[in-house]
């Protein structure tokens, strides 16, 4: 699976949009971009995933560049409960593939 | 989304004892379950992949005789840490993959914090 690069940490003001970038320049055509987050001392929580089109759900939006070499996770109105480590993972959907976690971005939402 | 549970949520044991952690998929069948380990301030590291009815596949550096994995049914996998030592203290997280509709999403349990004294 392709490697991802994320900033180690980011701050965001409560109520503002949090934009978390991810670089995956070696992504291949059949690989999806997944985002998970991990709140302290809990298991990872699925947020969203996409292949090439932008995606939106009740939690977030995922913007994937046209060349698919990078993406941005957008939390439109960050709350204090969004403070967590956010992981961007690239993976194909073949049955044998598991999720491999990198360092992630530690997002701190501040009042 | 699908629910994965783990039991116990935290356990403290003496050095040299064995500890069993259960992972259950509550509302779906999981042919594959994964066990991860997470040390403080680090990311999740995959320990092993377990398919129902067959032997687990361990990642490099993970001792299969120390971390026994049993995946006896489509909803239950267990991880037994044998002869635990303080360096085995960690956050153990299981994950189950649901095969449905052509997708194969991975759902995570809440984790088990193991402290070995």
JSON list of C-alpha atoms in Angstrom, two decimals:
[
{"chain": "A", "resi": 1, "resn": "UNK", "atom": "CA", "xyz": [0.00, 0.00, 0.00]},
{"chain": "A", "resi": 2, "resn": "UNK", "atom": "CA", "xyz": [1.13, 3.56, -0.69]},
{"chain": "A", "resi": 3, "resn": "UNK", "atom": "CA", "xyz": [2.68, 5.63, 2.09]},
{"chain": "A", "resi": 4, "resn": "UNK", "atom": "CA", "xyz": [1.03, 8.78, 3.42]},
{"chain": "A", "resi": 5, "resn": "UNK", "atom": "CA", "xyz": [2.51, 11.93, 4.90]},
{"chain": "A", "resi": 6, "resn": "UNK", "atom": "CA", "xyz": [0.65, 14.08, 7.39]},
{"chain": "A", "resi": 7, "resn": "UNK", "atom": "CA", "xyz": [1.67, 17.02, 9.59]},
{"chain": "A", "resi": 8, "resn": "UNK", "atom": "CA", "xyz": [2.26, 15.76, 13.14]},
{"chain": "A", "resi": 9, "resn": "UNK", "atom": "CA", "xyz": [0.00, 18.31, 14.77]},
{"chain": "A", "resi": 10, "resn": "UNK", "atom": "CA", "xyz": [-2.48, 21.09, 14.08]},
{"chain": "A", "resi": 11, "resn": "UNK", "atom": "CA", "xyz": [-4.57, 23.49, 16.12]},
{"chain": "A", "resi": 12, "resn": "UNK", "atom": "CA", "xyz": [-8.05, 24.70, 15.28]},
{"chain": "A", "resi": 13, "resn": "UNK", "atom": "CA", "xyz": [-10.39, 27.14, 16.97]},
{"chain": "A", "resi": 14, "resn": "UNK", "atom": "CA", "xyz": [-13.70, 25.75, 18.14]},
{"chain": "A", "resi": 15, "resn": "UNK", "atom": "CA", "xyz": [-16.45, 26.41, 15.61]},
{"chain": "A", "resi": 16, "resn": "UNK", "atom": "CA", "xyz": [-14.06, 26.92, 12.73]},
{"chain": "A", "resi": 17, "resn": "UNK", "atom": "CA", "xyz": [-13.37, 24.48, 9.92]},
{"chain": "A", "resi": 18, "resn": "UNK", "atom": "CA", "xyz": [-10.47, 22.09, 10.44]},
{"chain": "A", "resi": 19, "resn": "UNK", "atom": "CA", "xyz": [-8.62, 21.21, 7.25]},
{"chain": "A", "resi": 20, "resn": "UNK", "atom": "CA", "xyz": [-6.31, 18.25, 7.61]},
{"chain": "A", "resi": 21, "resn": "UNK", "atom": "CA", "xyz": [-3.96, 17.58, 4.68]},
{"chain": "A", "resi": 22, "resn": "UNK", "atom": "CA", "xyz": [-2.49, 14.29, 3.55]},
{"chain": "A", "resi": 23, "resn": "UNK", "atom": "CA", "xyz": [0.04, 13.55, 0.85]},
{"chain": "A", "resi": 24, "resn": "UNK", "atom": "CA", "xyz": [-0.06, 10.19, -0.92]},
{"chain": "A", "resi": 25, "resn": "UNK", "atom": "CA", "xyz": [1.97, 10.80, -4.05]},
{"chain": "A", "resi": 26, "resn": "UNK", "atom": "CA", "xyz": [2.60, 7.09, -4.73]},
{"chain": "A", "resi": 27, "resn": "UNK", "atom": "CA", "xyz": [-1.06, 6.10, -4.65]},
{"chain": "A", "resi": 28, "resn": "UNK", "atom": "CA", "xyz": [-2.03, 3.58, -7.32]},
{"chain": "A", "resi": 29, "resn": "UNK", "atom": "CA", "xyz": [-5.20, 3.44, -9.34]},
{"chain": "A", "resi": 30, "resn": "UNK", "atom": "CA", "xyz": [-7.07, 0.90, -7.24]},
{"chain": "A", "resi": 31, "resn": "UNK", "atom": "CA", "xyz": [-6.23, 2.40, -3.85]},
{"chain": "A", "resi": 32, "resn": "UNK", "atom": "CA", "xyz": [-8.75, 4.25, -1.76]},
{"chain": "A", "resi": 33, "resn": "UNK", "atom": "CA", "xyz": [-8.05, 7.06, 0.69]},
{"chain": "A", "resi": 34, "resn": "UNK", "atom": "CA", "xyz": [-9.40, 6.30, 4.17]},
{"chain": "A", "resi": 35, "resn": "UNK", "atom": "CA", "xyz": [-9.60, 8.58, 7.18]},
{"chain": "A", "resi": 36, "resn": "UNK", "atom": "CA", "xyz": [-9.90, 7.35, 10.75]},
{"chain": "A", "resi": 37, "resn": "UNK", "atom": "CA", "xyz": [-9.54, 9.19, 14.01]},
{"chain": "A", "resi": 38, "resn": "UNK", "atom": "CA", "xyz": [-8.57, 8.05, 17.46]},
{"chain": "A", "resi": 39, "resn": "UNK", "atom": "CA", "xyz": [-9.71, 9.86, 20.53]},
{"chain": "A", "resi": 40, "resn": "UNK", "atom": "CA", "xyz": [-7.45, 9.32, 23.52]},
{"chain": "A", "resi": 41, "resn": "UNK", "atom": "CA", "xyz": [-7.58, 5.76, 24.91]},
{"chain": "A", "resi": 42, "resn": "UNK", "atom": "CA", "xyz": [-10.22, 4.61, 22.43]},
{"chain": "A", "resi": 43, "resn": "UNK", "atom": "CA", "xyz": [-10.17, 2.47, 19.31]},
{"chain": "A", "resi": 44, "resn": "UNK", "atom": "CA", "xyz": [-9.97, 4.16, 15.90]},
{"chain": "A", "resi": 45, "resn": "UNK", "atom": "CA", "xyz": [-13.22, 5.47, 14.47]},
{"chain": "A", "resi": 46, "resn": "UNK", "atom": "CA", "xyz": [-14.00, 5.40, 10.76]},
{"chain": "A", "resi": 47, "resn": "UNK", "atom": "CA", "xyz": [-14.67, 8.85, 9.30]},
{"chain": "A", "resi": 48, "resn": "UNK", "atom": "CA", "xyz": [-14.84, 8.67, 5.53]},
{"chain": "A", "resi": 49, "resn": "UNK", "atom": "CA", "xyz": [-13.19, 7.20, 2.46]},
{"chain": "A", "resi": 50, "resn": "UNK", "atom": "CA", "xyz": [-13.04, 7.88, -1.26]},
{"chain": "A", "resi": 51, "resn": "UNK", "atom": "CA", "xyz": [-11.44, 6.81, -4.50]},
{"chain": "A", "resi": 52, "resn": "UNK", "atom": "CA", "xyz": [-11.34, 9.91, -6.70]},
{"chain": "A", "resi": 53, "resn": "UNK", "atom": "CA", "xyz": [-14.53, 11.87, -6.25]},
{"chain": "A", "resi": 54, "resn": "UNK", "atom": "CA", "xyz": [-15.04, 14.20, -3.32]},
{"chain": "A", "resi": 55, "resn": "UNK", "atom": "CA", "xyz": [-17.11, 12.65, -0.58]},
{"chain": "A", "resi": 56, "resn": "UNK", "atom": "CA", "xyz": [-19.25, 14.07, 2.21]},
{"chain": "A", "resi": 57, "resn": "UNK", "atom": "CA", "xyz": [-21.04, 12.48, 5.13]},
{"chain": "A", "resi": 58, "resn": "UNK", "atom": "CA", "xyz": [-22.42, 13.62, 8.45]},
{"chain": "A", "resi": 59, "resn": "UNK", "atom": "CA", "xyz": [-18.97, 13.79, 9.99]},
{"chain": "A", "resi": 60, "resn": "UNK", "atom": "CA", "xyz": [-16.73, 15.32, 7.37]},
{"chain": "A", "resi": 61, "resn": "UNK", "atom": "CA", "xyz": [-15.88, 16.06, 3.77]},
{"chain": "A", "resi": 62, "resn": "UNK", "atom": "CA", "xyz": [-13.05, 14.51, 1.82]},
{"chain": "A", "resi": 63, "resn": "UNK", "atom": "CA", "xyz": [-11.48, 16.46, -1.00]},
{"chain": "A", "resi": 64, "resn": "UNK", "atom": "CA", "xyz": [-9.17, 14.46, -3.29]},
{"chain": "A", "resi": 65, "resn": "UNK", "atom": "CA", "xyz": [-7.03, 16.29, -5.84]},
{"chain": "A", "resi": 66, "resn": "UNK", "atom": "CA", "xyz": [-7.51, 15.45, -9.48]},
{"chain": "A", "resi": 67, "resn": "UNK", "atom": "CA", "xyz": [-4.15, 13.67, -9.69]},
{"chain": "A", "resi": 68, "resn": "UNK", "atom": "CA", "xyz": [-5.04, 11.84, -6.44]},
{"chain": "A", "resi": 69, "resn": "UNK", "atom": "CA", "xyz": [-1.66, 12.61, -4.94]},
{"chain": "A", "resi": 70, "resn": "UNK", "atom": "CA", "xyz": [-3.10, 14.45, -1.98]},
{"chain": "A", "resi": 71, "resn": "UNK", "atom": "CA", "xyz": [-6.33, 14.89, -0.09]},
{"chain": "A", "resi": 72, "resn": "UNK", "atom": "CA", "xyz": [-7.85, 17.07, 2.62]},
{"chain": "A", "resi": 73, "resn": "UNK", "atom": "CA", "xyz": [-10.22, 16.05, 5.35]},
{"chain": "A", "resi": 74, "resn": "UNK", "atom": "CA", "xyz": [-12.54, 18.88, 6.35]},
{"chain": "A", "resi": 75, "resn": "UNK", "atom": "CA", "xyz": [-14.39, 19.05, 9.63]},
{"chain": "A", "resi": 76, "resn": "UNK", "atom": "CA", "xyz": [-16.74, 21.96, 8.87]},
{"chain": "A", "resi": 77, "resn": "UNK", "atom": "CA", "xyz": [-17.39, 23.15, 12.43]},
{"chain": "A", "resi": 78, "resn": "UNK", "atom": "CA", "xyz": [-14.85, 21.70, 14.80]},
{"chain": "A", "resi": 79, "resn": "UNK", "atom": "CA", "xyz": [-15.87, 21.08, 18.40]},
{"chain": "A", "resi": 80, "resn": "UNK", "atom": "CA", "xyz": [-13.77, 20.25, 21.44]},
{"chain": "A", "resi": 81, "resn": "UNK", "atom": "CA", "xyz": [-14.83, 16.62, 21.04]},
{"chain": "A", "resi": 82, "resn": "UNK", "atom": "CA", "xyz": [-13.08, 16.52, 17.67]},
{"chain": "A", "resi": 83, "resn": "UNK", "atom": "CA", "xyz": [-9.72, 16.69, 19.45]},
{"chain": "A", "resi": 84, "resn": "UNK", "atom": "CA", "xyz": [-8.05, 13.45, 18.35]},
{"chain": "A", "resi": 85, "resn": "UNK", "atom": "CA", "xyz": [-5.34, 11.90, 16.21]},
{"chain": "A", "resi": 86, "resn": "UNK", "atom": "CA", "xyz": [-6.46, 11.73, 12.58]},
{"chain": "A", "resi": 87, "resn": "UNK", "atom": "CA", "xyz": [-5.03, 9.02, 10.37]},
{"chain": "A", "resi": 88, "resn": "UNK", "atom": "CA", "xyz": [-4.97, 9.14, 6.57]},
{"chain": "A", "resi": 89, "resn": "UNK", "atom": "CA", "xyz": [-4.52, 5.65, 5.12]},
{"chain": "A", "resi": 90, "resn": "UNK", "atom": "CA", "xyz": [-4.28, 4.47, 1.55]},
{"chain": "A", "resi": 91, "resn": "UNK", "atom": "CA", "xyz": [-5.42, 0.96, 0.82]},
{"chain": "A", "resi": 92, "resn": "UNK", "atom": "CA", "xyz": [-6.84, -1.10, -1.99]},
{"chain": "A", "resi": 93, "resn": "UNK", "atom": "CA", "xyz": [-10.06, -2.92, -1.34]},
{"chain": "A", "resi": 94, "resn": "UNK", "atom": "CA", "xyz": [-8.64, -6.35, -2.13]},
{"chain": "A", "resi": 95, "resn": "UNK", "atom": "CA", "xyz": [-9.75, -8.90, 0.41]},
{"chain": "A", "resi": 96, "resn": "UNK", "atom": "CA", "xyz": [-6.25, -9.50, 1.74]},
{"chain": "A", "resi": 97, "resn": "UNK", "atom": "CA", "xyz": [-5.41, -5.92, 2.63]},
{"chain": "A", "resi": 98, "resn": "UNK", "atom": "CA", "xyz": [-5.51, -4.47, 6.12]},
{"chain": "A", "resi": 99, "resn": "UNK", "atom": "CA", "xyz": [-5.22, -0.90, 7.38]},
{"chain": "A", "resi": 100, "resn": "UNK", "atom": "CA", "xyz": [-1.66, 0.22, 8.11]},
{"chain": "A", "resi": 101, "resn": "UNK", "atom": "CA", "xyz": [-1.39, 3.25, 10.36]},
{"chain": "A", "resi": 102, "resn": "UNK", "atom": "CA", "xyz": [1.20, 6.01, 10.05]},
{"chain": "A", "resi": 103, "resn": "UNK", "atom": "CA", "xyz": [1.86, 8.76, 12.55]},
{"chain": "A", "resi": 104, "resn": "UNK", "atom": "CA", "xyz": [-1.33, 10.72, 11.92]},
{"chain": "A", "resi": 105, "resn": "UNK", "atom": "CA", "xyz": [-2.09, 14.35, 12.76]},
{"chain": "A", "resi": 106, "resn": "UNK", "atom": "CA", "xyz": [-2.84, 15.30, 16.34]},
{"chain": "A", "resi": 107, "resn": "UNK", "atom": "CA", "xyz": [-5.65, 17.87, 16.05]},
{"chain": "A", "resi": 108, "resn": "UNK", "atom": "CA", "xyz": [-6.20, 20.08, 19.05]},
{"chain": "A", "resi": 109, "resn": "UNK", "atom": "CA", "xyz": [-9.45, 22.04, 19.00]},
{"chain": "A", "resi": 110, "resn": "UNK", "atom": "CA", "xyz": [-9.20, 25.03, 21.30]},
{"chain": "A", "resi": 111, "resn": "UNK", "atom": "CA", "xyz": [-12.00, 27.10, 22.81]},
{"chain": "B", "resi": 1, "resn": "UNK", "atom": "CA", "xyz": [-21.50, 1.37, 11.47]},
{"chain": "B", "resi": 2, "resn": "UNK", "atom": "CA", "xyz": [-20.81, -2.15, 12.65]},
{"chain": "B", "resi": 3, "resn": "UNK", "atom": "CA", "xyz": [-19.98, -2.73, 16.31]},
{"chain": "B", "resi": 4, "resn": "UNK", "atom": "CA", "xyz": [-16.92, -4.51, 17.64]},
{"chain": "B", "resi": 5, "resn": "UNK", "atom": "CA", "xyz": [-16.54, -5.15, 21.35]},
{"chain": "B", "resi": 6, "resn": "UNK", "atom": "CA", "xyz": [-13.55, -6.11, 23.44]},
{"chain": "B", "resi": 7, "resn": "UNK", "atom": "CA", "xyz": [-13.37, -7.63, 26.88]},
{"chain": "B", "resi": 8, "resn": "UNK", "atom": "CA", "xyz": [-11.95, -6.73, 29.28]},
{"chain": "B", "resi": 9, "resn": "UNK", "atom": "CA", "xyz": [-11.48, -3.00, 28.73]},
{"chain": "B", "resi": 10, "resn": "UNK", "atom": "CA", "xyz": [-8.55, -2.95, 31.11]},
{"chain": "B", "resi": 11, "resn": "UNK", "atom": "CA", "xyz": [-6.60, -5.58, 32.99]},
{"chain": "B", "resi": 12, "resn": "UNK", "atom": "CA", "xyz": [-3.78, -5.53, 35.49]},
{"chain": "B", "resi": 13, "resn": "UNK", "atom": "CA", "xyz": [-1.83, -8.70, 36.03]},
{"chain": "B", "resi": 14, "resn": "UNK", "atom": "CA", "xyz": [1.34, -9.95, 37.66]},
{"chain": "B", "resi": 15, "resn": "UNK", "atom": "CA", "xyz": [4.43, -10.72, 35.65]},
{"chain": "B", "resi": 16, "resn": "UNK", "atom": "CA", "xyz": [4.45, -14.32, 34.44]},
{"chain": "B", "resi": 17, "resn": "UNK", "atom": "CA", "xyz": [0.70, -14.76, 34.23]},
{"chain": "B", "resi": 18, "resn": "UNK", "atom": "CA", "xyz": [-1.36, -15.13, 31.06]},
{"chain": "B", "resi": 19, "resn": "UNK", "atom": "CA", "xyz": [-4.10, -12.78, 29.96]},
{"chain": "B", "resi": 20, "resn": "UNK", "atom": "CA", "xyz": [-6.89, -13.47, 27.48]},
{"chain": "B", "resi": 21, "resn": "UNK", "atom": "CA", "xyz": [-8.57, -10.67, 25.52]},
{"chain": "B", "resi": 22, "resn": "UNK", "atom": "CA", "xyz": [-11.79, -11.30, 23.61]},
{"chain": "B", "resi": 23, "resn": "UNK", "atom": "CA", "xyz": [-12.90, -9.50, 20.47]},
{"chain": "B", "resi": 24, "resn": "UNK", "atom": "CA", "xyz": [-16.45, -9.88, 19.18]},
{"chain": "B", "resi": 25, "resn": "UNK", "atom": "CA", "xyz": [-18.25, -8.56, 16.14]},
{"chain": "B", "resi": 26, "resn": "UNK", "atom": "CA", "xyz": [-21.73, -7.91, 17.49]},
{"chain": "B", "resi": 27, "resn": "UNK", "atom": "CA", "xyz": [-23.89, -7.37, 14.44]},
{"chain": "B", "resi": 28, "resn": "UNK", "atom": "CA", "xyz": [-21.96, -8.80, 11.54]},
{"chain": "B", "resi": 29, "resn": "UNK", "atom": "CA", "xyz": [-19.86, -11.78, 10.60]},
{"chain": "B", "resi": 30, "resn": "UNK", "atom": "CA", "xyz": [-16.17, -11.19, 10.33]},
{"chain": "B", "resi": 31, "resn": "UNK", "atom": "CA", "xyz": [-14.12, -13.68, 8.38]},
{"chain": "B", "resi": 32, "resn": "UNK", "atom": "CA", "xyz": [-10.98, -11.73, 9.20]},
{"chain": "B", "resi": 33, "resn": "UNK", "atom": "CA", "xyz": [-9.92, -10.09, 12.43]},
{"chain": "B", "resi": 34, "resn": "UNK", "atom": "CA", "xyz": [-6.81, -8.07, 13.11]},
{"chain": "B", "resi": 35, "resn": "UNK", "atom": "CA", "xyz": [-4.92, -7.46, 16.32]},
{"chain": "B", "resi": 36, "resn": "UNK", "atom": "CA", "xyz": [-3.01, -4.22, 16.83]},
{"chain": "B", "resi": 37, "resn": "UNK", "atom": "CA", "xyz": [-0.85, -2.97, 19.66]},
{"chain": "B", "resi": 38, "resn": "UNK", "atom": "CA", "xyz": [-0.27, 0.66, 20.58]},
{"chain": "B", "resi": 39, "resn": "UNK", "atom": "CA", "xyz": [2.39, 1.94, 22.95]},
{"chain": "B", "resi": 40, "resn": "UNK", "atom": "CA", "xyz": [2.04, 5.40, 24.53]},
{"chain": "B", "resi": 41, "resn": "UNK", "atom": "CA", "xyz": [2.33, 8.28, 22.08]},
{"chain": "B", "resi": 42, "resn": "UNK", "atom": "CA", "xyz": [2.83, 5.86, 19.18]},
{"chain": "B", "resi": 43, "resn": "UNK", "atom": "CA", "xyz": [0.66, 4.73, 16.31]},
{"chain": "B", "resi": 44, "resn": "UNK", "atom": "CA", "xyz": [-1.10, 1.40, 16.02]},
{"chain": "B", "resi": 45, "resn": "UNK", "atom": "CA", "xyz": [1.11, -1.48, 14.98]},
{"chain": "B", "resi": 46, "resn": "UNK", "atom": "CA", "xyz": [-0.40, -4.56, 13.38]},
{"chain": "B", "resi": 47, "resn": "UNK", "atom": "CA", "xyz": [0.49, -7.72, 15.27]},
{"chain": "B", "resi": 48, "resn": "UNK", "atom": "CA", "xyz": [-1.40, -10.41, 13.40]},
{"chain": "B", "resi": 49, "resn": "UNK", "atom": "CA", "xyz": [-4.18, -11.19, 10.98]},
{"chain": "B", "resi": 50, "resn": "UNK", "atom": "CA", "xyz": [-6.58, -13.94, 11.87]},
{"chain": "B", "resi": 51, "resn": "UNK", "atom": "CA", "xyz": [-8.94, -15.74, 9.53]},
{"chain": "B", "resi": 52, "resn": "UNK", "atom": "CA", "xyz": [-11.76, -17.84, 10.90]},
{"chain": "B", "resi": 53, "resn": "UNK", "atom": "CA", "xyz": [-10.85, -21.48, 11.08]},
{"chain": "B", "resi": 54, "resn": "UNK", "atom": "CA", "xyz": [-7.20, -21.10, 10.14]},
{"chain": "B", "resi": 55, "resn": "UNK", "atom": "CA", "xyz": [-3.92, -20.15, 11.79]},
{"chain": "B", "resi": 56, "resn": "UNK", "atom": "CA", "xyz": [-3.13, -16.50, 12.31]},
{"chain": "B", "resi": 57, "resn": "UNK", "atom": "CA", "xyz": [-0.50, -14.72, 10.25]},
{"chain": "B", "resi": 58, "resn": "UNK", "atom": "CA", "xyz": [1.91, -12.79, 12.44]},
{"chain": "B", "resi": 59, "resn": "UNK", "atom": "CA", "xyz": [3.85, -9.65, 11.52]},
{"chain": "B", "resi": 60, "resn": "UNK", "atom": "CA", "xyz": [7.61, -9.70, 11.64]},
{"chain": "B", "resi": 61, "resn": "UNK", "atom": "CA", "xyz": [8.93, -9.44, 15.17]},
{"chain": "B", "resi": 62, "resn": "UNK", "atom": "CA", "xyz": [5.74, -10.66, 16.85]},
{"chain": "B", "resi": 63, "resn": "UNK", "atom": "CA", "xyz": [6.22, -13.97, 18.68]},
{"chain": "B", "resi": 64, "resn": "UNK", "atom": "CA", "xyz": [3.44, -16.39, 17.79]},
{"chain": "B", "resi": 65, "resn": "UNK", "atom": "CA", "xyz": [4.09, -18.53, 20.86]},
{"chain": "B", "resi": 66, "resn": "UNK", "atom": "CA", "xyz": [3.73, -15.54, 23.15]},
{"chain": "B", "resi": 67, "resn": "UNK", "atom": "CA", "xyz": [0.68, -13.99, 21.53]},
{"chain": "B", "resi": 68, "resn": "UNK", "atom": "CA", "xyz": [-1.75, -16.83, 20.91]},
{"chain": "B", "resi": 69, "resn": "UNK", "atom": "CA", "xyz": [-4.63, -16.02, 18.62]},
{"chain": "B", "resi": 70, "resn": "UNK", "atom": "CA", "xyz": [-7.73, -18.12, 18.22]},
{"chain": "B", "resi": 71, "resn": "UNK", "atom": "CA", "xyz": [-10.47, -17.29, 15.73]},
{"chain": "B", "resi": 72, "resn": "UNK", "atom": "CA", "xyz": [-12.93, -20.09, 16.31]},
{"chain": "B", "resi": 73, "resn": "UNK", "atom": "CA", "xyz": [-16.07, -18.46, 14.95]},
{"chain": "B", "resi": 74, "resn": "UNK", "atom": "CA", "xyz": [-17.16, -15.70, 12.61]},
{"chain": "B", "resi": 75, "resn": "UNK", "atom": "CA", "xyz": [-17.87, -13.39, 15.54]},
{"chain": "B", "resi": 76, "resn": "UNK", "atom": "CA", "xyz": [-15.13, -14.14, 18.07]},
{"chain": "B", "resi": 77, "resn": "UNK", "atom": "CA", "xyz": [-11.36, -13.92, 18.15]},
{"chain": "B", "resi": 78, "resn": "UNK", "atom": "CA", "xyz": [-9.20, -14.15, 21.24]},
{"chain": "B", "resi": 79, "resn": "UNK", "atom": "CA", "xyz": [-5.67, -12.95, 21.95]},
{"chain": "B", "resi": 80, "resn": "UNK", "atom": "CA", "xyz": [-3.82, -14.58, 24.82]},
{"chain": "B", "resi": 81, "resn": "UNK", "atom": "CA", "xyz": [-0.67, -12.91, 26.09]},
{"chain": "B", "resi": 82, "resn": "UNK", "atom": "CA", "xyz": [1.26, -15.75, 27.67]},
{"chain": "B", "resi": 83, "resn": "UNK", "atom": "CA", "xyz": [3.76, -15.26, 30.46]},
{"chain": "B", "resi": 84, "resn": "UNK", "atom": "CA", "xyz": [3.21, -11.53, 30.38]},
{"chain": "B", "resi": 85, "resn": "UNK", "atom": "CA", "xyz": [6.04, -9.17, 31.32]},
{"chain": "B", "resi": 86, "resn": "UNK", "atom": "CA", "xyz": [6.04, -5.43, 32.00]},
{"chain": "B", "resi": 87, "resn": "UNK", "atom": "CA", "xyz": [7.22, -4.70, 28.45]},
{"chain": "B", "resi": 88, "resn": "UNK", "atom": "CA", "xyz": [3.97, -6.26, 27.20]},
{"chain": "B", "resi": 89, "resn": "UNK", "atom": "CA", "xyz": [2.03, -3.47, 28.87]},
{"chain": "B", "resi": 90, "resn": "UNK", "atom": "CA", "xyz": [0.23, -1.75, 26.04]},
{"chain": "B", "resi": 91, "resn": "UNK", "atom": "CA", "xyz": [-3.12, -0.87, 24.48]},
{"chain": "B", "resi": 92, "resn": "UNK", "atom": "CA", "xyz": [-4.38, -3.85, 22.47]},
{"chain": "B", "resi": 93, "resn": "UNK", "atom": "CA", "xyz": [-6.97, -3.13, 19.79]},
{"chain": "B", "resi": 94, "resn": "UNK", "atom": "CA", "xyz": [-8.82, -5.61, 17.64]},
{"chain": "B", "resi": 95, "resn": "UNK", "atom": "CA", "xyz": [-10.46, -4.93, 14.32]},
{"chain": "B", "resi": 96, "resn": "UNK", "atom": "CA", "xyz": [-12.93, -6.95, 12.32]},
{"chain": "B", "resi": 97, "resn": "UNK", "atom": "CA", "xyz": [-13.55, -6.80, 8.63]},
{"chain": "B", "resi": 98, "resn": "UNK", "atom": "CA", "xyz": [-17.08, -7.06, 7.30]},
{"chain": "B", "resi": 99, "resn": "UNK", "atom": "CA", "xyz": [-17.46, -8.46, 3.84]},
{"chain": "B", "resi": 100, "resn": "UNK", "atom": "CA", "xyz": [-20.68, -7.06, 2.45]},
{"chain": "B", "resi": 101, "resn": "UNK", "atom": "CA", "xyz": [-21.75, -5.59, -0.83]},
{"chain": "B", "resi": 102, "resn": "UNK", "atom": "CA", "xyz": [-18.31, -5.81, -2.37]},
{"chain": "B", "resi": 103, "resn": "UNK", "atom": "CA", "xyz": [-16.78, -3.51, 0.23]},
{"chain": "B", "resi": 104, "resn": "UNK", "atom": "CA", "xyz": [-14.51, -4.73, 2.97]},
{"chain": "B", "resi": 105, "resn": "UNK", "atom": "CA", "xyz": [-14.59, -2.16, 5.72]},
{"chain": "B", "resi": 106, "resn": "UNK", "atom": "CA", "xyz": [-12.61, -2.54, 8.89]},
{"chain": "B", "resi": 107, "resn": "UNK", "atom": "CA", "xyz": [-14.22, -1.72, 12.23]},
{"chain": "B", "resi": 108, "resn": "UNK", "atom": "CA", "xyz": [-12.31, -1.34, 15.47]},
{"chain": "B", "resi": 109, "resn": "UNK", "atom": "CA", "xyz": [-12.97, -2.36, 19.03]},
{"chain": "B", "resi": 110, "resn": "UNK", "atom": "CA", "xyz": [-12.58, 0.06, 21.95]},
{"chain": "B", "resi": 111, "resn": "UNK", "atom": "CA", "xyz": [-9.26, -1.43, 23.00]},
{"chain": "B", "resi": 112, "resn": "UNK", "atom": "CA", "xyz": [-7.94, -3.25, 26.06]},
{"chain": "B", "resi": 113, "resn": "UNK", "atom": "CA", "xyz": [-5.34, -1.63, 28.27]},
{"chain": "B", "resi": 114, "resn": "UNK", "atom": "CA", "xyz": [-2.99, -4.22, 29.70]},
{"chain": "B", "resi": 115, "resn": "UNK", "atom": "CA", "xyz": [-0.73, -3.35, 32.60]},
{"chain": "B", "resi": 116, "resn": "UNK", "atom": "CA", "xyz": [1.76, -5.98, 33.72]},
{"chain": "B", "resi": 117, "resn": "UNK", "atom": "CA", "xyz": [3.25, -5.38, 37.15]}
]
